[in-house]
Coordinates of C-alpha atoms and ligand atoms in Angstrom, one line a residue:
M1357 CA -35.9 12.0 2.8
Q1358 CA -37.1 10.0 5.9
T1359 CA -36.7 11.0 9.5
H1360 CA -36.3 8.5 12.4
Q1361 CA -36.0 8.9 16.1
Y1362 CA -34.2 6.7 18.6
D1363 CA -32.7 7.0 22.1
V1364 CA -29.4 5.5 20.9
V1365 CA -28.1 5.1 17.4
I1366 CA -25.1 2.8 16.9
V1367 CA -23.1 3.3 13.7
G1368 CA -21.4 0.0 12.7
A1369 CA -22.3 -3.6 13.3
G1370 CA -18.9 -5.2 13.8
G1371 CA -17.7 -6.6 17.1
A1372 CA -17.7 -3.2 18.9
G1373 CA -21.1 -2.1 17.5
M1374 CA -22.9 -5.3 18.2
R1375 CA -21.4 -5.6 21.7
A1376 CA -22.6 -2.0 22.4
A1377 CA -26.0 -2.9 20.9
L1378 CA -26.5 -5.8 23.3
E1379 CA -26.1 -3.5 26.3
S1380 CA -27.9 -0.5 24.9
S1381 CA -31.0 -2.2 23.4
S1382 CA -32.0 -3.8 26.7
R1383 CA -32.0 -0.4 28.3
A1384 CA -33.0 2.2 25.7
R1385 CA -34.7 2.3 22.2
T1386 CA -31.7 1.5 20.0
A1387 CA -31.0 1.3 16.2
V1388 CA -27.9 -0.1 14.6
I1389 CA -26.9 1.4 11.2
S1390 CA -24.4 -0.5 9.1
K1391 CA -23.0 -0.1 5.6
L1392 CA -22.5 -3.8 5.5
Y1393 CA -24.6 -6.7 6.6
P1394 CA -23.4 -7.2 10.2
T1395 CA -21.8 -10.6 9.5
R1396 CA -19.7 -9.1 6.7
S1397 CA -17.9 -6.7 9.1
H1398 CA -14.1 -7.0 9.3
T1399 CA -14.2 -8.5 12.8
G1400 CA -15.2 -11.7 11.0
A1401 CA -11.8 -11.8 9.3
A1402 CA -9.9 -11.8 12.6
Q1403 CA -8.0 -15.0 13.0
G1404 CA -5.7 -15.5 15.9
G1405 CA -7.4 -14.8 19.2
M1406 CA -8.6 -12.6 22.0
C1407 CA -6.5 -12.3 25.1
A1408 CA -7.4 -12.4 28.8
A1409 CA -5.3 -13.5 31.8
L1410 CA -7.5 -16.5 32.5
A1411 CA -4.5 -18.5 33.6
N1412 CA -6.1 -21.6 32.3
V1413 CA -2.9 -23.1 30.9
E1414 CA -0.2 -21.5 32.9
E1415 CA 0.3 -18.8 35.6
D1416 CA -0.9 -15.4 34.6
N1417 CA -2.7 -12.3 35.9
W1418 CA -4.2 -9.0 34.7
E1419 CA -1.3 -7.0 36.1
W1420 CA 1.2 -8.7 33.8
H1421 CA -1.2 -8.2 30.9
T1422 CA -1.5 -4.4 31.7
F1423 CA 2.3 -4.2 31.9
D1424 CA 2.7 -6.0 28.5
T1425 CA 0.2 -3.7 26.9
V1426 CA 1.9 -0.5 28.2
K1427 CA 5.4 -1.7 27.2
G1428 CA 4.1 -3.1 23.9
G1429 CA 2.7 0.4 23.2
D1430 CA 6.1 1.9 23.9
Y1431 CA 4.7 3.8 26.9
L1432 CA 2.3 6.0 24.9
V1433 CA -0.6 3.9 26.4
D1434 CA -2.9 5.6 28.9
Q1435 CA -2.2 3.3 31.8
D1436 CA -5.6 3.7 33.5
A1437 CA -7.3 2.6 30.4
A1438 CA -5.0 -0.4 29.9
E1439 CA -5.7 -1.5 33.4
V1440 CA -9.5 -1.4 32.8
M1441 CA -9.1 -3.5 29.7
A1442 CA -6.8 -6.1 31.2
K1443 CA -9.1 -6.5 34.3
E1444 CA -12.3 -6.6 32.3
A1445 CA -10.8 -9.0 29.8
I1446 CA -11.6 -12.0 31.9
D1447 CA -15.4 -11.2 32.0
A1448 CA -15.3 -10.3 28.3
V1449 CA -14.2 -13.8 27.4
L1450 CA -16.6 -15.4 29.9
D1451 CA -19.5 -13.3 28.5
L1452 CA -18.8 -14.7 25.0
E1453 CA -18.4 -18.2 26.3
K1454 CA -21.9 -17.9 28.0
M1455 CA -23.3 -16.6 24.7
G1456 CA -22.2 -19.9 23.2
L1457 CA -18.9 -19.1 21.4
P1458 CA -17.1 -22.4 20.6
F1459 CA -13.6 -21.7 22.0
N1460 CA -10.9 -24.4 21.5
R1461 CA -10.6 -26.3 24.8
T1462 CA -7.8 -27.9 26.9
P1463 CA -8.1 -31.7 27.6
E1464 CA -9.7 -30.7 30.9
G1465 CA -12.4 -28.8 29.1
K1466 CA -11.2 -25.3 30.0
I1467 CA -10.9 -22.5 27.3
D1468 CA -7.5 -23.2 25.7
Q1469 CA -4.9 -20.3 25.3
R1470 CA -2.0 -19.8 23.1
R1471 CA 1.0 -17.5 22.7
F1472 CA 1.0 -14.2 20.9
G1473 CA 3.7 -11.5 20.4
G1474 CA 4.6 -9.3 23.4
H1475 CA 2.4 -11.3 25.9
T1476 CA 4.7 -12.4 28.6
R1477 CA 4.9 -13.8 32.2
D1478 CA 6.3 -11.7 35.0
H1479 CA 7.2 -8.6 33.0
G1480 CA 9.0 -10.0 30.0
K1481 CA 10.6 -13.2 31.4
A1482 CA 9.1 -15.5 28.8
P1483 CA 6.1 -15.8 26.4
V1484 CA 2.8 -16.7 28.1
R1485 CA -0.3 -18.4 26.8
R1486 CA -2.9 -15.7 27.1
S1487 CA -4.9 -15.7 23.8
C1488 CA -8.2 -17.5 23.8
Y1489 CA -9.1 -18.8 20.3
A1490 CA -11.4 -20.7 18.0
A1491 CA -8.9 -22.3 15.6
D1492 CA -7.8 -19.4 13.3
R1493 CA -11.4 -18.1 13.0
T1494 CA -11.8 -16.4 16.3
G1495 CA -13.2 -13.2 14.9
H1496 CA -15.7 -15.1 12.7
M1497 CA -17.0 -16.9 15.8
I1498 CA -17.2 -13.6 17.8
L1499 CA -19.1 -11.9 15.1
Q1500 CA -21.6 -14.7 14.6
T1501 CA -22.1 -15.2 18.3
L1502 CA -22.8 -11.5 18.8
Y1503 CA -25.1 -11.4 15.8
Q1504 CA -27.1 -14.3 17.1
Q1505 CA -27.6 -12.6 20.4
C1506 CA -28.7 -9.4 18.7
V1507 CA -31.3 -11.3 16.7
K1508 CA -32.4 -13.0 19.8
Q1509 CA -32.8 -9.6 21.5
D1510 CA -34.6 -8.1 18.5
V1511 CA -32.1 -5.4 17.9
E1512 CA -33.2 -3.2 15.1
F1513 CA -30.7 -3.0 12.1
F1514 CA -30.6 -0.7 9.2
N1515 CA -28.3 -2.6 6.9
E1516 CA -26.5 -1.2 3.8
F1517 CA -27.1 2.3 5.2
Y1518 CA -24.0 4.6 5.0
V1519 CA -23.7 7.2 7.7
L1520 CA -22.0 10.2 6.0
D1521 CA -22.5 13.0 8.5
V1522 CA -23.0 13.6 12.2
V1523 CA -25.0 16.6 13.4
L1524 CA -23.8 18.5 16.5
T1525 CA -25.4 21.4 18.3
H1526 CA -22.3 23.6 17.6
D1527 CA -20.0 24.2 14.7
L1528 CA -16.6 23.1 15.9
T1529 CA -14.9 23.5 12.5
R1530 CA -13.8 27.1 12.9
G1531 CA -12.1 26.6 16.3
P1532 CA -12.8 25.7 19.9
V1533 CA -16.1 26.5 21.6
P1534 CA -15.8 27.7 25.2
A1535 CA -15.5 24.9 27.7
D1536 CA -18.6 26.0 29.7
E1537 CA -20.8 25.6 26.6
Q1538 CA -22.3 22.1 26.3
V1539 CA -21.8 20.8 22.8
A1540 CA -24.1 17.8 22.2
V1541 CA -25.0 15.4 19.4
S1542 CA -28.3 15.6 17.7
G1543 CA -28.1 12.7 15.3
V1544 CA -26.6 11.3 12.0
V1545 CA -27.4 11.5 8.3
A1546 CA -27.3 8.3 6.3
Y1547 CA -27.6 7.2 2.7
E1548 CA -29.6 4.0 1.8
L1549 CA -27.7 2.0 -0.8
A1550 CA -30.8 0.2 -2.2
T1551 CA -32.7 3.4 -3.0
G1552 CA -30.3 6.3 -2.9
E1553 CA -32.6 7.9 -0.3
I1554 CA -31.4 10.1 2.5
H1555 CA -32.4 9.2 6.1
V1556 CA -32.0 11.5 9.1
F1557 CA -31.7 9.8 12.5
R1558 CA -32.4 12.0 15.5
A1559 CA -30.9 10.5 18.6
K1560 CA -30.0 11.4 22.2
A1561 CA -26.9 9.3 22.0
V1562 CA -24.8 8.1 19.0
V1563 CA -22.0 5.5 19.2
F1564 CA -19.5 5.3 16.4
A1565 CA -18.2 1.8 15.9
T1566 CA -17.1 2.0 12.2
G1567 CA -13.8 0.2 12.4
G1568 CA -10.4 1.0 10.8
A1569 CA -8.9 2.8 7.8
G1570 CA -6.4 0.4 6.3
K1571 CA -7.4 1.4 2.8
I1572 CA -5.2 4.5 2.9
Y1573 CA -2.5 2.0 2.1
K1574 CA -2.1 -0.3 -1.0
T1575 CA -0.6 -3.3 0.8
T1576 CA -3.1 -4.1 3.6
S1577 CA -4.8 -6.9 5.4
N1578 CA -7.9 -4.8 5.6
A1579 CA -11.1 -5.3 3.7
H1580 CA -12.1 -3.0 0.8
T1581 CA -14.7 -1.3 3.1
L1582 CA -12.2 -0.2 5.8
T1583 CA -12.2 3.5 4.7
G1584 CA -12.2 5.1 8.1
D1585 CA -15.7 6.7 7.6
G1586 CA -16.5 7.3 11.3
M1587 CA -13.1 8.9 11.9
A1588 CA -13.4 11.2 8.9
V1589 CA -17.0 12.2 9.6
A1590 CA -16.1 13.3 13.1
L1591 CA -12.9 15.0 11.8
R1592 CA -14.9 17.0 9.3
R1593 CA -17.2 18.2 12.1
G1594 CA -14.2 19.7 14.0
I1595 CA -13.5 16.7 16.4
P1596 CA -9.8 15.9 16.7
L1597 CA -8.2 12.6 15.9
E1598 CA -5.7 11.2 18.3
D1599 CA -2.3 9.5 17.5
M1600 CA -3.1 8.8 13.8
E1601 CA 0.5 8.7 12.8
F1602 CA 0.8 5.3 14.5
F1603 CA -0.3 2.7 12.0
Q1604 CA 0.5 -1.0 12.6
F1605 CA 2.2 -3.0 9.9
H1606 CA 1.6 -6.7 10.6
P1607 CA 4.7 -8.7 9.8
T1608 CA 3.2 -11.6 8.0
G1609 CA 1.1 -10.5 5.0
L1610 CA 1.4 -12.9 2.0
A1611 CA 4.2 -11.3 0.0
G1612 CA 2.9 -9.1 -2.8
L1613 CA -0.7 -9.4 -1.7
G1614 CA -1.0 -8.2 1.9
I1615 CA -3.5 -10.9 2.8
L1616 CA -2.9 -11.8 6.5
L1617 CA -1.4 -14.9 8.0
S1618 CA -2.1 -14.6 11.7
E1619 CA 0.6 -14.2 14.3
A1620 CA -0.9 -17.4 15.6
A1621 CA 1.3 -19.1 13.1
R1622 CA 4.3 -17.9 15.1
G1623 CA 2.4 -18.5 18.4
E1624 CA 2.1 -22.1 17.4
G1625 CA 5.8 -22.3 16.6
G1626 CA 6.4 -20.8 13.2
I1627 CA 9.8 -19.2 12.5
L1628 CA 10.9 -16.3 10.3
R1629 CA 13.9 -16.9 8.1
N1630 CA 16.0 -14.9 5.7
S1631 CA 17.6 -16.0 2.4
E1632 CA 20.5 -17.5 4.4
G1633 CA 18.0 -19.7 6.3
E1634 CA 18.9 -17.8 9.4
R1635 CA 16.3 -17.3 12.2
F1636 CA 17.1 -13.6 12.2
M1637 CA 14.8 -12.6 15.0
E1638 CA 17.3 -14.0 17.4
R1639 CA 19.5 -11.0 16.6
Y1640 CA 16.7 -8.4 17.1
A1641 CA 14.9 -9.8 20.2
P1642 CA 17.0 -12.4 21.9
T1643 CA 14.5 -13.3 24.6
I1644 CA 11.2 -13.7 22.8
K1645 CA 12.5 -13.9 19.2
D1646 CA 9.7 -14.4 16.7
L1647 CA 7.2 -13.4 19.3
A1648 CA 8.4 -9.9 19.7
P1649 CA 5.8 -7.1 19.2
R1650 CA 4.7 -6.4 15.7
D1651 CA 6.5 -3.1 15.1
M1652 CA 9.8 -4.7 16.0
V1653 CA 9.3 -7.8 13.8
A1654 CA 8.0 -5.7 10.8
R1655 CA 11.1 -3.5 11.0
A1656 CA 13.4 -6.4 11.4
M1657 CA 11.9 -8.0 8.2
A1658 CA 12.1 -4.8 6.2
N1659 CA 15.7 -4.4 7.4
E1660 CA 16.7 -7.9 6.3
V1661 CA 15.3 -7.2 2.8
R1662 CA 17.2 -3.8 2.7
E1663 CA 20.4 -5.4 3.6
G1664 CA 20.1 -7.9 0.8
R1665 CA 19.0 -11.0 2.8
G1666 CA 15.5 -11.1 1.2
C1667 CA 14.2 -14.1 -0.6
G1668 CA 12.8 -14.8 -4.1
P1669 CA 13.8 -13.5 -7.5
N1670 CA 13.6 -9.8 -6.3
K1671 CA 14.9 -10.5 -2.8
D1672 CA 11.9 -8.6 -1.5
Y1673 CA 10.3 -10.9 1.1
V1674 CA 11.3 -13.3 3.9
L1675 CA 10.0 -16.7 4.8
L1676 CA 7.6 -18.0 7.4
D1677 CA 8.6 -21.5 8.1
L1678 CA 6.0 -24.0 9.5
T1679 CA 7.6 -27.1 8.0
H1680 CA 8.9 -28.4 11.3
L1681 CA 5.3 -28.5 12.7
E1682 CA 3.2 -31.7 12.5
P1683 CA 0.6 -31.5 9.6
A1684 CA -2.1 -32.6 12.1
H1685 CA -1.2 -29.7 14.4
I1686 CA -1.3 -27.2 11.5
D1687 CA -4.7 -28.6 10.4
A1688 CA -6.1 -28.3 13.9
K1689 CA -4.8 -24.9 14.8
L1690 CA -4.2 -23.0 11.6
P1691 CA -6.5 -24.4 8.9
D1692 CA -7.7 -21.2 7.2
I1693 CA -4.4 -19.3 6.9
T1694 CA -2.5 -22.3 5.5
E1695 CA -5.3 -22.6 3.0
F1696 CA -4.7 -18.9 2.0
A1697 CA -1.0 -19.8 1.3
R1698 CA -2.1 -22.7 -0.9
T1699 CA -4.8 -20.7 -2.7
Y1700 CA -3.1 -17.3 -3.2
L1701 CA 0.6 -18.2 -3.5
G1702 CA 0.4 -21.9 -4.5
V1703 CA 2.7 -22.8 -1.6
E1704 CA 2.2 -26.0 0.5
P1705 CA 3.0 -24.9 4.1
Y1706 CA 3.5 -28.6 5.3
T1707 CA 6.7 -28.7 3.2
E1708 CA 7.5 -25.2 1.9
P1709 CA 8.1 -22.0 3.8
V1710 CA 5.6 -19.2 3.0
P1711 CA 6.7 -15.8 1.4
V1712 CA 5.7 -13.0 3.7
Y1713 CA 6.2 -9.2 4.1
P1714 CA 4.7 -6.5 6.4
T1715 CA 1.1 -5.3 5.5
A1716 CA -0.8 -2.3 6.8
H1717 CA -3.1 -3.7 9.4
Y1718 CA -4.4 -1.6 12.3
A1719 CA -5.0 2.1 13.2
M1720 CA -3.7 2.6 16.7
G1721 CA -5.2 6.2 16.6
G1722 CA -8.8 7.3 16.1
I1723 CA -11.5 9.4 17.7
P1724 CA -10.3 10.3 21.2
T1725 CA -12.5 8.9 24.0
T1726 CA -12.6 8.5 27.8
I1727 CA -12.7 5.0 29.3
D1728 CA -16.5 5.1 29.0
G1729 CA -16.3 5.8 25.3
E1730 CA -17.3 9.5 25.5
V1731 CA -15.9 11.4 22.6
L1732 CA -13.5 14.3 23.4
R1733 CA -13.7 17.5 21.4
T1734 CA -10.6 19.0 23.1
N1735 CA -8.0 17.5 25.4
T1736 CA -10.5 17.5 28.2
D1737 CA -14.1 18.4 27.0
V1738 CA -16.5 15.9 25.6
V1739 CA -19.4 16.1 23.1
A1740 CA -22.4 15.1 25.2
G1741 CA -24.1 12.0 23.9
L1742 CA -21.4 11.1 21.4
Y1743 CA -19.5 7.9 21.9
A1744 CA -17.0 5.8 20.0
A1745 CA -15.6 2.3 20.5
G1746 CA -13.5 -0.3 18.7
E1747 CA -10.9 0.4 16.0
V1748 CA -12.5 3.8 15.1
A1749 CA -11.7 5.0 18.7
C1750 CA -8.5 5.8 20.6
V1751 CA -8.9 5.2 24.3
S1752 CA -5.8 4.9 24.3
V1753 CA -5.0 1.3 25.2
H1754 CA -2.7 0.5 22.3
G1755 CA -0.4 3.6 22.5
S1756 CA 2.0 3.5 19.6
N1757 CA 1.8 -0.2 18.9
R1758 CA -1.0 -2.7 19.6
L1759 CA -0.3 -6.2 20.9
G1760 CA -1.8 -9.1 18.9
T1761 CA -5.2 -10.2 20.2
N1762 CA -5.7 -6.9 22.2
S1763 CA -8.1 -5.6 19.5
L1764 CA -10.8 -8.3 19.7
L1765 CA -10.5 -7.6 23.4
D1766 CA -10.7 -3.8 23.0
I1767 CA -13.9 -4.1 20.9
N1768 CA -15.6 -6.3 23.5
V1769 CA -14.6 -4.4 26.6
F1770 CA -15.1 -0.8 25.3
G1771 CA -18.0 -1.8 23.0
K1772 CA -19.8 -3.0 26.2
R1773 CA -18.8 0.1 28.2
A1774 CA -19.9 2.5 25.5
G1775 CA -23.2 0.7 25.1
I1776 CA -23.9 1.0 28.8
A1777 CA -22.8 4.6 29.0
A1778 CA -24.8 5.7 25.9
A1779 CA -28.0 4.1 27.2
A1780 CA -27.6 5.5 30.6
Y1781 CA -27.0 9.0 29.2
A1782 CA -30.0 8.6 26.9
T1783 CA -32.4 7.8 29.7
T1784 CA -32.0 11.3 31.2
A1785 CA -30.8 13.5 28.3
P1786 CA -33.1 15.5 26.0
L1787 CA -33.4 15.0 22.3
H1788 CA -31.5 18.0 20.8
E1789 CA -32.9 20.2 18.1
M1790 CA -32.0 19.1 14.6
P1791 CA -32.1 21.9 11.9
E1792 CA -34.6 21.3 9.0
D1793 CA -31.7 21.3 6.5
A1794 CA -29.4 19.0 8.5
S1795 CA -28.9 16.8 5.5
A1796 CA -28.1 19.7 3.1
P1797 CA -24.3 19.6 3.3
I1798 CA -24.0 15.9 2.6
V1799 CA -26.7 16.0 -0.1
G1800 CA -24.8 18.8 -1.8
Y1801 CA -21.6 16.8 -1.6
I1802 CA -23.2 13.7 -3.1
E1803 CA -24.9 15.7 -5.9
R1804 CA -21.6 17.4 -6.9
L1805 CA -19.8 14.1 -7.1
R1806 CA -22.6 12.6 -9.2
D1807 CA -23.1 15.6 -11.5
H1808 CA -19.5 16.1 -12.6
A1809 CA -19.9 15.2 -16.3
A1810 CA -16.5 13.9 -17.2
G1811 CA -13.9 14.1 -14.4
E1812 CA -11.1 11.8 -13.4
R1813 CA -12.0 8.3 -12.2
I1814 CA -12.2 7.6 -8.4
A1815 CA -10.2 4.4 -8.7
D1816 CA -7.2 6.2 -10.3
I1817 CA -7.0 8.8 -7.5
R1818 CA -7.4 6.0 -4.9
R1819 CA -4.6 4.0 -6.4
D1820 CA -2.3 7.0 -6.5
L1821 CA -3.1 7.8 -2.8
Q1822 CA -2.4 4.2 -1.8
E1823 CA 0.9 4.1 -3.7
T1824 CA 2.3 7.3 -2.2
M1825 CA 1.3 6.1 1.3
D1826 CA 3.0 2.7 0.7
R1827 CA 6.1 4.4 -0.7
N1828 CA 6.4 7.3 1.8
A1829 CA 4.6 6.6 5.1
Q1830 CA 5.2 2.8 5.7
V1831 CA 7.5 1.0 8.1
F1832 CA 10.4 3.4 7.6
R1833 CA 9.8 7.2 7.3
T1834 CA 11.9 10.3 6.9
A1835 CA 11.1 14.0 6.7
A1836 CA 11.7 13.8 2.9
S1837 CA 9.4 10.9 2.3
L1838 CA 6.6 12.4 4.5
E1839 CA 6.9 15.7 2.7
A1840 CA 6.6 13.9 -0.6
A1841 CA 3.4 12.2 0.7
R1842 CA 2.0 15.5 2.0
D1843 CA 2.6 17.2 -1.4
D1844 CA 1.0 14.2 -3.3
I1845 CA -2.0 14.4 -1.0
V1846 CA -2.6 18.1 -1.7
E1847 CA -2.5 17.3 -5.5
L1848 CA -4.8 14.3 -5.0
K1849 CA -7.3 16.5 -3.1
K1850 CA -7.3 19.0 -6.0
R1851 CA -7.9 16.2 -8.5
Y1852 CA -10.6 14.7 -6.2
R1853 CA -12.6 18.0 -6.4
S1854 CA -13.2 17.5 -10.1
A1855 CA -13.5 13.7 -10.0
S1856 CA -16.6 12.1 -11.3
V1857 CA -18.4 8.8 -10.9
Q1858 CA -19.5 6.7 -13.9
D1859 CA -22.8 5.5 -12.4
K1860 CA -25.2 8.3 -12.2
G1861 CA -28.1 6.2 -11.0
R1862 CA -29.9 6.1 -7.6
R1863 CA -30.2 2.4 -6.8
Y1864 CA -27.2 0.4 -5.5
N1865 CA -24.7 3.1 -6.6
T1866 CA -21.6 1.6 -5.0
D1867 CA -19.5 3.7 -7.5
L1868 CA -20.9 6.8 -5.8
M1869 CA -20.2 5.4 -2.3
E1870 CA -16.6 4.6 -3.2
G1871 CA -16.3 8.2 -4.4
I1872 CA -17.4 9.4 -1.0
E1873 CA -15.1 6.9 0.8
L1874 CA -12.1 8.2 -1.2
G1875 CA -12.8 11.6 0.2
F1876 CA -12.6 10.1 3.7
L1877 CA -9.3 8.4 2.9
L1878 CA -7.7 11.6 1.6
D1879 CA -8.6 13.5 4.8
L1880 CA -7.3 10.7 7.0
A1881 CA -4.0 10.3 5.0
E1882 CA -3.5 14.0 5.4
I1883 CA -3.8 13.6 9.2
V1884 CA -1.5 10.6 9.4
V1885 CA 1.2 12.3 7.4
A1886 CA 1.0 15.6 9.3
G1887 CA 1.3 13.8 12.6
A1888 CA 4.2 11.7 11.4
L1889 CA 6.0 14.7 10.0
A1890 CA 5.7 16.6 13.3
R1891 CA 6.7 13.6 15.5
E1892 CA 10.5 13.8 15.3
E1893 CA 11.2 10.6 17.1
S1894 CA 10.7 6.8 16.7
R1895 CA 8.2 5.1 18.9
G1896 CA 6.2 1.9 18.3
G1897 CA 4.7 1.7 14.8
H1898 CA 6.2 5.1 13.9
F1899 CA 9.9 4.9 12.8
R1900 CA 11.7 8.0 11.6
E1901 CA 15.1 7.1 10.1
D1902 CA 16.2 10.7 10.6
F1903 CA 15.2 10.5 14.4
P1904 CA 15.8 6.8 15.2
T1905 CA 15.3 7.0 19.0
R1906 CA 12.4 7.6 21.3
D1907 CA 12.4 11.1 22.7
D1908 CA 10.3 11.2 25.9
E1909 CA 11.3 14.7 26.6
R1910 CA 9.6 16.2 23.6
F1911 CA 7.1 13.5 22.5
M1912 CA 5.8 11.6 25.5
L1913 CA 2.5 13.1 24.4
H1914 CA -0.6 12.1 22.4
T1915 CA -1.1 13.9 19.1
M1916 CA -4.5 15.6 18.7
A1917 CA -5.0 16.6 15.1
Y1918 CA -7.7 18.9 13.8
L1919 CA -8.7 19.4 10.2
R1920 CA -9.5 23.0 9.4
P1921 CA -11.1 24.0 6.0
D1922 CA -9.2 26.9 4.4
D1923 CA -8.4 28.3 0.9
S1924 CA -5.1 26.5 0.4
P1925 CA -4.7 24.3 -2.7
G1926 CA -5.8 21.2 -0.8
G1927 CA -8.7 23.0 0.8
S1928 CA -7.7 22.3 4.4
R1929 CA -4.9 22.5 6.9
V1930 CA -4.0 20.3 9.9
D1931 CA -3.7 21.9 13.3
L1932 CA -1.8 19.8 15.8
D1933 CA -2.1 19.9 19.5
Y1934 CA -0.7 17.5 22.1
K1935 CA -2.0 15.9 25.3
P1936 CA -0.2 14.2 28.2
V1937 CA -0.1 10.5 28.6
T1938 CA -1.7 9.0 31.7
V1939 CA 1.0 7.2 33.7
T1940 CA -0.1 5.3 36.8
R1941 CA 2.3 2.4 37.8
Y1942 CA 4.9 2.0 35.1
Q1943 CA 7.5 4.6 34.5
P1944 CA 8.8 4.6 30.9
M1945 CA 11.8 2.4 30.3
E1946 CA 13.8 1.4 27.2
R1947 CA 11.9 -1.2 25.4
K1948 CA 13.9 -4.5 25.0
Y1949 CA 12.8 -8.0 24.5
Ligands
FAD2599 C1 -7.4 -10.0 8.6 C2 -7.4 -9.4 10.0 C3 -7.2 -10.3 11.1 C4 -7.2 -9.8 12.4 N1 -7.0 -10.7 13.5 C5 -7.1 -10.2 14.7 C6 -7.0 -11.1 15.8 O1 -6.8 -12.3 15.7 N2 -7.1 -10.6 17.1 C7 -7.3 -9.3 17.3 O2 -7.4 -8.9 18.5 N3 -7.5 -8.4 16.3 C8 -7.4 -8.9 15.0 N4 -7.6 -8.0 14.0 C9 -8.1 -6.6 14.3 C10 -9.6 -6.6 14.7 O3 -10.2 -7.7 14.0 C11 -10.2 -5.3 14.4 O4 -9.5 -4.3 14.9 C12 -11.6 -5.3 15.0 O5 -12.4 -6.5 14.6 C13 -12.4 -4.1 14.6 O6 -13.7 -4.2 15.1 P1 -14.8 -3.0 15.0 O7 -16.0 -3.5 15.5 O8 -14.2 -1.8 15.5 O9 -14.9 -2.7 13.4 P2 -15.4 -3.7 12.1 O10 -15.5 -5.1 12.6 O11 -14.5 -3.4 11.0 O12 -16.8 -3.2 11.9 C14 -17.1 -1.9 11.3 C15 -18.6 -1.7 11.1 O13 -18.8 -0.4 10.8 C16 -19.7 -0.3 9.7 N5 -19.5 0.9 9.0 C17 -18.3 1.4 8.5 N6 -18.5 2.6 7.9 C18 -19.8 2.9 8.0 C19 -20.6 4.0 7.6 N7 -20.1 5.0 7.0 N8 -21.9 3.9 7.9 C20 -22.5 2.8 8.5 N9 -21.7 1.8 8.9 C21 -20.4 1.8 8.7 C22 -19.4 -1.6 8.9 O14 -20.6 -1.9 8.1 C23 -19.1 -2.6 10.0 O15 -20.3 -3.2 10.4 C24 -7.6 -8.5 12.7 C25 -7.8 -7.6 11.6 C26 -7.8 -8.1 10.3 C27 -8.0 -7.1 9.2

């Protein structure tokens, strides 16, 4: 075992982690720990854009952006946070421009902007051009740009290190600690992939920036590595997760595969059609049609399929039609995603419409934080020194449904804020005691998983989890489907306890790490389903067929879910609490487009 000591440790080297590192490393001794090489983080897969009311192409302002974000999130957004994000968006884009990010330009040389779902002028009158982009490789450019700056600034990276535990001064798993006691972070425990060695990092401040958890589903746009590690690590230490029942299903995954075709395709003029060739979104969102927010478009697509207007031999997808666009325009603005259609489906987008169906895409929920990224351990109390930013966190700026291009924005705005706040805290805070045996719980867990002689395979349990989540907790949900998912998860947790990994070695044991990631996925799926079952209403990304309308009276509240170990068959139970939504300027209205 090796021990390290830093002022600030940042866990994750995607957009949020590296944006935080740029701020923190110039102010305090900082290390970044990442299970992937930084440039392999999922931020690099983001395609369509990052929005800010620059008004470079047409009239716009941050207040309209705030309104769109609040309405898009079906009023579950904390409005103070959305306002911060929309205001700071402009500097966030300009910061990246100054770092050298090659944005597409207008003929006058300004940063070009394009349309995206739910972004409108003057409170919903018409779509507005708000998303800044670099072809359909915006995330790739952001990640490379931030990495270059980190290298220039000599940021210290620990790559292919998996953080598997966080050490706090108090045990929060048995229930709340009195508000007057200061609970603080002492550091994290990590596993080095190359050697199998355990590393303990003591730190005054820790920032979690570990990204999303799309792998709880089978059909997903998310990379294999998006297993919600940071969320689950915090959860297991008694920290609640907020609004996890809200998962975004992106309308245009390649049918049968889930690989994403960016909403930019519709922003540039693409149209969704059913088997009758009808532009069906005209019926669901007469004003902004194909550019309605994702939850509405995904539901409309699933509904067309259910009502028998799906396409293909099994009538199980709809079509994204780009054939009316000029090939030169497609090549200039959507080169990568049209290549995906050719490579993975053998479809030529110049002349043929592309088969698409909703795919699990984005976790609106996560570790609850303040607008400075401080992690909440109850509705109001924070864990001193612990921060979270990016998709792992819930600020909450996305409420129950995130607007396209608001995530690349979120990671830049709140990554920066968390980096500044963590470094400021670390300059005055003490280093907290770390017990000698801080790594013992996770070492025991790893050894048990490795030592089981002949248990069930990890991949089989993961497949069964993903299948039940796709079947029972997807775009449409009911009490019956969610109860089925809940019961399946209990069974899967039992099976997981006696699972084994085939590779018993120490070096580069990815089999073992996938075993640990499956444990994270099971805990998170349990939280998603418990929150969804209790939320007897439909709002944003969460649609209950047995409660098809929004119920502000009972549910204009954030869910705060705690995982408590117990001796039930699954080994844990979920305790749910609720927290009011911060409303500043916009009173909830019915959401129409
Ligand atoms: C295909 C696709 C396209 C998208 N397109 C857009 C878009 O156009 N616009 C938009 O706004 N949003 C888009 N999104 C969403 C957006 O890209 C993500 O929400 C965002 O990039 C997440 O950034 P992040 O920094 O929080 O996490 P990531 O970029 O996912 O980074 C997570 C980091 O955490 C590290 N990590 C994870 N677990 C551990 C662990 N246990 N120990 C150590 N390190 C760990 C990883 O190594 C990685 O470095 C898209 C998402 C996908 C999947």
